[in-house]
């Protein structure tokens, strides 16, 4: 059973370009969470999605950032018109739909560098 | 709102030394508490967790006790190894079914020398 898969592992974009980060949850998991880790800081929650629905986007910047989790395929975090301050590690986590006190499993992250 | 505060780092120890990393939290209700570990270039792995007051989480020689009266969840290990060198994050989940929505501390870098 493969873990949470994120790709690419490293992404370099020039200022003004678009960045698309992908996350495939663990098999059987229908909940996906995105986090951002700025250099030398902890992880900050961005958005929580279930299939075809955004449940909680309280941590998403109001502009340029969007996320989706379609019925088929991976979850996508999109950053439009990237700026240097977007340089960070972006982590995805997934969890199953049932049960209480169940942990979320993290991917290895995508490290975005904006030049 | 919810918040987690970890002791300032980095922490440098010799092999077989005793480890304590302090963690305190602020939350409404009854959160679940977690310690995650991040090895260089890797994602986060759950180290241990506790879901109610006075619970003790333990794994790989690490322990932490959920203290509601002091709002703390300090991480301890009696004898660290070089392989324990990593970044350690304390985190809380405020409850409900969105158990993947976590509030993290800033992380503590641990380096263990032979």
PDB file of N, CA and C in Angstrom, chain B residues 50-109:
ATOM      1  N   UNK B  50      -1.688  11.375  21.998  1.00  0.00           N
ATOM      2  CA  UNK B  50      -2.523  11.184  23.169  1.00  0.00           C
ATOM      3  C   UNK B  50      -3.830  11.918  22.928  1.00  0.00           C
ATOM      4  N   UNK B  51      -4.929  11.295  23.249  1.00  0.00           N
ATOM      5  CA  UNK B  51      -6.220  11.859  22.869  1.00  0.00           C
ATOM      6  C   UNK B  51      -7.017  12.417  24.029  1.00  0.00           C
ATOM      7  N   UNK B  52      -6.600  12.159  25.276  1.00  0.00           N
ATOM      8  CA  UNK B  52      -7.316  12.742  26.404  1.00  0.00           C
ATOM      9  C   UNK B  52      -6.359  12.940  27.565  1.00  0.00           C
ATOM     10  N   UNK B  53      -6.826  13.741  28.524  1.00  0.00           N
ATOM     11  CA  UNK B  53      -5.985  14.118  29.664  1.00  0.00           C
ATOM     12  C   UNK B  53      -5.459  12.886  30.394  1.00  0.00           C
ATOM     13  N   UNK B  54      -4.186  12.976  30.776  1.00  0.00           N
ATOM     14  CA  UNK B  54      -3.446  11.943  31.514  1.00  0.00           C
ATOM     15  C   UNK B  54      -3.039  10.750  30.659  1.00  0.00           C
ATOM     16  N   UNK B  55      -3.435  10.732  29.391  1.00  0.00           N
ATOM     17  CA  UNK B  55      -2.948   9.678  28.490  1.00  0.00           C
ATOM     18  C   UNK B  55      -1.447   9.853  28.295  1.00  0.00           C
ATOM     19  N   UNK B  56      -0.748   8.742  28.168  1.00  0.00           N
ATOM     20  CA  UNK B  56       0.668   8.763  27.820  1.00  0.00           C
ATOM     21  C   UNK B  56       0.842   8.103  26.473  1.00  0.00           C
ATOM     22  N   UNK B  57       1.424   8.845  25.530  1.00  0.00           N
ATOM     23  CA  UNK B  57       1.788   8.260  24.252  1.00  0.00           C
ATOM     24  C   UNK B  57       3.232   7.799  24.311  1.00  0.00           C
ATOM     25  N   UNK B  58       3.538   6.679  23.643  1.00  0.00           N
ATOM     26  CA  UNK B  58       4.916   6.194  23.646  1.00  0.00           C
ATOM     27  C   UNK B  58       5.218   5.445  22.357  1.00  0.00           C
ATOM     28  N   UNK B  59       6.478   5.543  21.921  1.00  0.00           N
ATOM     29  CA  UNK B  59       6.898   4.877  20.695  1.00  0.00           C
ATOM     30  C   UNK B  59       8.412   5.011  20.573  1.00  0.00           C
ATOM     31  N   UNK B  60       9.093   3.942  20.250  1.00  0.00           N
ATOM     32  CA  UNK B  60      10.545   3.948  19.985  1.00  0.00           C
ATOM     33  C   UNK B  60      11.332   4.546  21.144  1.00  0.00           C
ATOM     34  N   UNK B  61      10.875   4.384  22.359  1.00  0.00           N
ATOM     35  CA  UNK B  61      11.571   4.913  23.523  1.00  0.00           C
ATOM     36  C   UNK B  61      11.181   6.337  23.880  1.00  0.00           C
ATOM     37  N   UNK B  62      10.414   6.999  23.039  1.00  0.00           N
ATOM     38  CA  UNK B  62       9.920   8.341  23.317  1.00  0.00           C
ATOM     39  C   UNK B  62       8.600   8.252  24.083  1.00  0.00           C
ATOM     40  N   UNK B  63       8.393   9.234  24.973  1.00  0.00           N
ATOM     41  CA  UNK B  63       7.143   9.298  25.727  1.00  0.00           C
ATOM     42  C   UNK B  63       6.696  10.746  25.859  1.00  0.00           C
ATOM     43  N   UNK B  64       5.381  10.923  25.989  1.00  0.00           N
ATOM     44  CA  UNK B  64       4.827  12.236  26.294  1.00  0.00           C
ATOM     45  C   UNK B  64       3.491  12.024  26.991  1.00  0.00           C
ATOM     46  N   UNK B  65       3.217  12.833  28.037  1.00  0.00           N
ATOM     47  CA  UNK B  65       1.983  12.709  28.797  1.00  0.00           C
ATOM     48  C   UNK B  65       1.142  13.957  28.629  1.00  0.00           C
ATOM     49  N   UNK B  66      -0.114  13.777  28.328  1.00  0.00           N
ATOM     50  CA  UNK B  66      -1.084  14.853  28.117  1.00  0.00           C
ATOM     51  C   UNK B  66      -1.469  15.417  29.496  1.00  0.00           C
ATOM     52  N   UNK B  67      -0.970  16.628  29.798  1.00  0.00           N
ATOM     53  CA  UNK B  67      -1.238  17.271  31.085  1.00  0.00           C
ATOM     54  C   UNK B  67      -2.193  18.438  30.860  1.00  0.00           C
ATOM     55  N   UNK B  68      -3.438  18.228  31.215  1.00  0.00           N
ATOM     56  CA  UNK B  68      -4.437  19.275  30.987  1.00  0.00           C
ATOM     57  C   UNK B  68      -4.236  20.444  31.954  1.00  0.00           C
ATOM     58  N   UNK B  69      -3.823  20.140  33.192  1.00  0.00           N
ATOM     59  CA  UNK B  69      -3.712  21.206  34.190  1.00  0.00           C
ATOM     60  C   UNK B  69      -2.599  22.200  33.847  1.00  0.00           C
ATOM     61  N   UNK B  70      -1.564  21.719  33.156  1.00  0.00           N
ATOM     62  CA  UNK B  70      -0.477  22.612  32.754  1.00  0.00           C
ATOM     63  C   UNK B  70      -0.475  22.861  31.248  1.00  0.00           C
ATOM     64  N   UNK B  71      -1.482  22.364  30.556  1.00  0.00           N
ATOM     65  CA  UNK B  71      -1.592  22.450  29.087  1.00  0.00           C
ATOM     66  C   UNK B  71      -0.257  22.137  28.424  1.00  0.00           C
ATOM     67  N   UNK B  72       0.296  20.974  28.756  1.00  0.00           N
ATOM     68  CA  UNK B  72       1.609  20.616  28.245  1.00  0.00           C
ATOM     69  C   UNK B  72       1.614  19.190  27.692  1.00  0.00           C
ATOM     70  N   UNK B  73       2.616  18.934  26.841  1.00  0.00           N
ATOM     71  CA  UNK B  73       2.783  17.608  26.226  1.00  0.00           C
ATOM     72  C   UNK B  73       4.272  17.459  25.906  1.00  0.00           C
ATOM     73  N   UNK B  74       5.088  17.437  26.940  1.00  0.00           N
ATOM     74  CA  UNK B  74       6.544  17.422  26.776  1.00  0.00           C
ATOM     75  C   UNK B  74       7.025  16.067  26.286  1.00  0.00           C
ATOM     76  N   UNK B  75       7.971  16.091  25.356  1.00  0.00           N
ATOM     77  CA  UNK B  75       8.535  14.865  24.782  1.00  0.00           C
ATOM     78  C   UNK B  75       9.799  14.487  25.549  1.00  0.00           C
ATOM     79  N   UNK B  76       9.929  13.204  25.904  1.00  0.00           N
ATOM     80  CA  UNK B  76      11.095  12.734  26.641  1.00  0.00           C
ATOM     81  C   UNK B  76      11.601  11.423  26.059  1.00  0.00           C
ATOM     82  N   UNK B  77      12.931  11.247  26.186  1.00  0.00           N
ATOM     83  CA  UNK B  77      13.546   9.959  25.869  1.00  0.00           C
ATOM     84  C   UNK B  77      14.735   9.787  26.790  1.00  0.00           C
ATOM     85  N   UNK B  78      14.849   8.606  27.359  1.00  0.00           N
ATOM     86  CA  UNK B  78      15.867   8.378  28.369  1.00  0.00           C
ATOM     87  C   UNK B  78      17.282   8.303  27.830  1.00  0.00           C
ATOM     88  N   UNK B  79      17.443   7.846  26.597  1.00  0.00           N
ATOM     89  CA  UNK B  79      18.791   7.635  26.054  1.00  0.00           C
ATOM     90  C   UNK B  79      18.726   7.806  24.533  1.00  0.00           C
ATOM     91  N   UNK B  80      19.173   8.977  24.058  1.00  0.00           N
ATOM     92  CA  UNK B  80      19.037   9.250  22.625  1.00  0.00           C
ATOM     93  C   UNK B  80      20.157   8.589  21.831  1.00  0.00           C
ATOM     94  N   UNK B  81      19.880   8.375  20.550  1.00  0.00           N
ATOM     95  CA  UNK B  81      20.829   7.788  19.631  1.00  0.00           C
ATOM     96  C   UNK B  81      21.102   8.769  18.490  1.00  0.00           C
ATOM     97  N   UNK B  82      22.193   8.549  17.787  1.00  0.00           N
ATOM     98  CA  UNK B  82      22.521   9.412  16.653  1.00  0.00           C
ATOM     99  C   UNK B  82      21.375   9.424  15.639  1.00  0.00           C
ATOM    100  N   UNK B  83      20.737   8.283  15.472  1.00  0.00           N
ATOM    101  CA  UNK B  83      19.645   8.151  14.507  1.00  0.00           C
ATOM    102  C   UNK B  83      18.394   8.945  14.902  1.00  0.00           C
ATOM    103  N   UNK B  84      18.348   9.479  16.113  1.00  0.00           N
ATOM    104  CA  UNK B  84      17.220  10.319  16.537  1.00  0.00           C
ATOM    105  C   UNK B  84      17.358  11.755  16.049  1.00  0.00           C
ATOM    106  N   UNK B  85      18.478  12.095  15.444  1.00  0.00           N
ATOM    107  CA  UNK B  85      18.692  13.454  14.925  1.00  0.00           C
ATOM    108  C   UNK B  85      17.638  13.758  13.868  1.00  0.00           C
ATOM    109  N   UNK B  86      16.868  14.802  14.099  1.00  0.00           N
ATOM    110  CA  UNK B  86      15.739  15.134  13.231  1.00  0.00           C
ATOM    111  C   UNK B  86      15.101  16.415  13.771  1.00  0.00           C
ATOM    112  N   UNK B  87      14.017  16.837  13.106  1.00  0.00           N
ATOM    113  CA  UNK B  87      13.215  17.951  13.616  1.00  0.00           C
ATOM    114  C   UNK B  87      11.945  17.380  14.221  1.00  0.00           C
ATOM    115  N   UNK B  88      11.601  17.829  15.405  1.00  0.00           N
ATOM    116  CA  UNK B  88      10.444  17.321  16.134  1.00  0.00           C
ATOM    117  C   UNK B  88       9.387  18.417  16.242  1.00  0.00           C
ATOM    118  N   UNK B  89       8.155  18.055  15.882  1.00  0.00           N
ATOM    119  CA  UNK B  89       7.045  18.998  15.901  1.00  0.00           C
ATOM    120  C   UNK B  89       5.971  18.509  16.855  1.00  0.00           C
ATOM    121  N   UNK B  90       5.542  19.405  17.724  1.00  0.00           N
ATOM    122  CA  UNK B  90       4.377  19.168  18.562  1.00  0.00           C
ATOM    123  C   UNK B  90       3.155  19.727  17.821  1.00  0.00           C
ATOM    124  N   UNK B  91       2.029  19.062  17.927  1.00  0.00           N
ATOM    125  CA  UNK B  91       0.849  19.495  17.176  1.00  0.00           C
ATOM    126  C   UNK B  91      -0.412  19.139  17.934  1.00  0.00           C
ATOM    127  N   UNK B  92      -1.482  19.855  17.632  1.00  0.00           N
ATOM    128  CA  UNK B  92      -2.781  19.509  18.210  1.00  0.00           C
ATOM    129  C   UNK B  92      -3.844  19.479  17.127  1.00  0.00           C
ATOM    130  N   UNK B  93      -4.848  18.675  17.404  1.00  0.00           N
ATOM    131  CA  UNK B  93      -6.052  18.630  16.582  1.00  0.00           C
ATOM    132  C   UNK B  93      -7.215  19.002  17.483  1.00  0.00           C
ATOM    133  N   UNK B  94      -7.998  19.964  17.031  1.00  0.00           N
ATOM    134  CA  UNK B  94      -9.018  20.527  17.914  1.00  0.00           C
ATOM    135  C   UNK B  94     -10.233  19.641  18.076  1.00  0.00           C
ATOM    136  N   UNK B  95     -10.280  18.522  17.362  1.00  0.00           N
ATOM    137  CA  UNK B  95     -11.387  17.609  17.554  1.00  0.00           C
ATOM    138  C   UNK B  95     -12.308  17.574  16.360  1.00  0.00           C
ATOM    139  N   UNK B  96     -13.340  16.768  16.466  1.00  0.00           N
ATOM    140  CA  UNK B  96     -14.213  16.554  15.333  1.00  0.00           C
ATOM    141  C   UNK B  96     -13.640  15.492  14.422  1.00  0.00           C
ATOM    142  N   UNK B  97     -14.114  15.437  13.225  1.00  0.00           N
ATOM    143  CA  UNK B  97     -13.680  14.386  12.305  1.00  0.00           C
ATOM    144  C   UNK B  97     -12.575  14.832  11.374  1.00  0.00           C
ATOM    145  N   UNK B  98     -12.218  16.108  11.409  1.00  0.00           N
ATOM    146  CA  UNK B  98     -11.141  16.572  10.521  1.00  0.00           C
ATOM    147  C   UNK B  98      -9.809  16.388  11.223  1.00  0.00           C
ATOM    148  N   UNK B  99      -9.440  15.112  11.453  1.00  0.00           N
ATOM    149  CA  UNK B  99      -8.256  14.876  12.264  1.00  0.00           C
ATOM    150  C   UNK B  99      -6.974  15.130  11.528  1.00  0.00           C
ATOM    151  N   UNK B 100      -7.075  15.491  10.271  1.00  0.00           N
ATOM    152  CA  UNK B 100      -5.868  15.893   9.560  1.00  0.00           C
ATOM    153  C   UNK B 100      -5.606  17.376   9.643  1.00  0.00           C
ATOM    154  N   UNK B 101      -6.505  18.144  10.248  1.00  0.00           N
ATOM    155  CA  UNK B 101      -6.291  19.580  10.398  1.00  0.00           C
ATOM    156  C   UNK B 101      -5.563  19.805  11.716  1.00  0.00           C
ATOM    157  N   UNK B 102      -4.287  20.113  11.616  1.00  0.00           N
ATOM    158  CA  UNK B 102      -3.408  20.190  12.771  1.00  0.00           C
ATOM    159  C   UNK B 102      -2.834  21.586  12.909  1.00  0.00           C
ATOM    160  N   UNK B 103      -2.634  21.982  14.170  1.00  0.00           N
ATOM    161  CA  UNK B 103      -1.899  23.202  14.483  1.00  0.00           C
ATOM    162  C   UNK B 103      -0.541  22.774  15.011  1.00  0.00           C
ATOM    163  N   UNK B 104       0.523  23.250  14.352  1.00  0.00           N
ATOM    164  CA  UNK B 104       1.879  22.803  14.675  1.00  0.00           C
ATOM    165  C   UNK B 104       2.647  23.868  15.460  1.00  0.00           C
ATOM    166  N   UNK B 105       3.554  23.394  16.304  1.00  0.00           N
ATOM    167  CA  UNK B 105       4.574  24.260  16.852  1.00  0.00           C
ATOM    168  C   UNK B 105       5.640  24.535  15.808  1.00  0.00           C
ATOM    169  N   UNK B 106       6.609  25.346  16.160  1.00  0.00           N
ATOM    170  CA  UNK B 106       7.601  25.784  15.180  1.00  0.00           C
ATOM    171  C   UNK B 106       8.682  24.747  14.913  1.00  0.00           C
ATOM    172  N   UNK B 107       8.720  23.692  15.691  1.00  0.00           N
ATOM    173  CA  UNK B 107       9.700  22.636  15.469  1.00  0.00           C
ATOM    174  C   UNK B 107      10.956  22.835  16.295  1.00  0.00           C
ATOM    175  N   UNK B 108      11.557  21.729  16.694  1.00  0.00           N
ATOM    176  CA  UNK B 108      12.817  21.753  17.443  1.00  0.00           C
ATOM    177  C   UNK B 108      13.810  20.838  16.746  1.00  0.00           C
ATOM    178  N   UNK B 109      14.946  21.396  16.361  1.00  0.00           N
ATOM    179  CA  UNK B 109      15.978  20.607  15.696  1.00  0.00           C
ATOM    180  C   UNK B 109      16.817  19.902  16.761  1.00  0.00           C
TER     181      UNK B 109
END
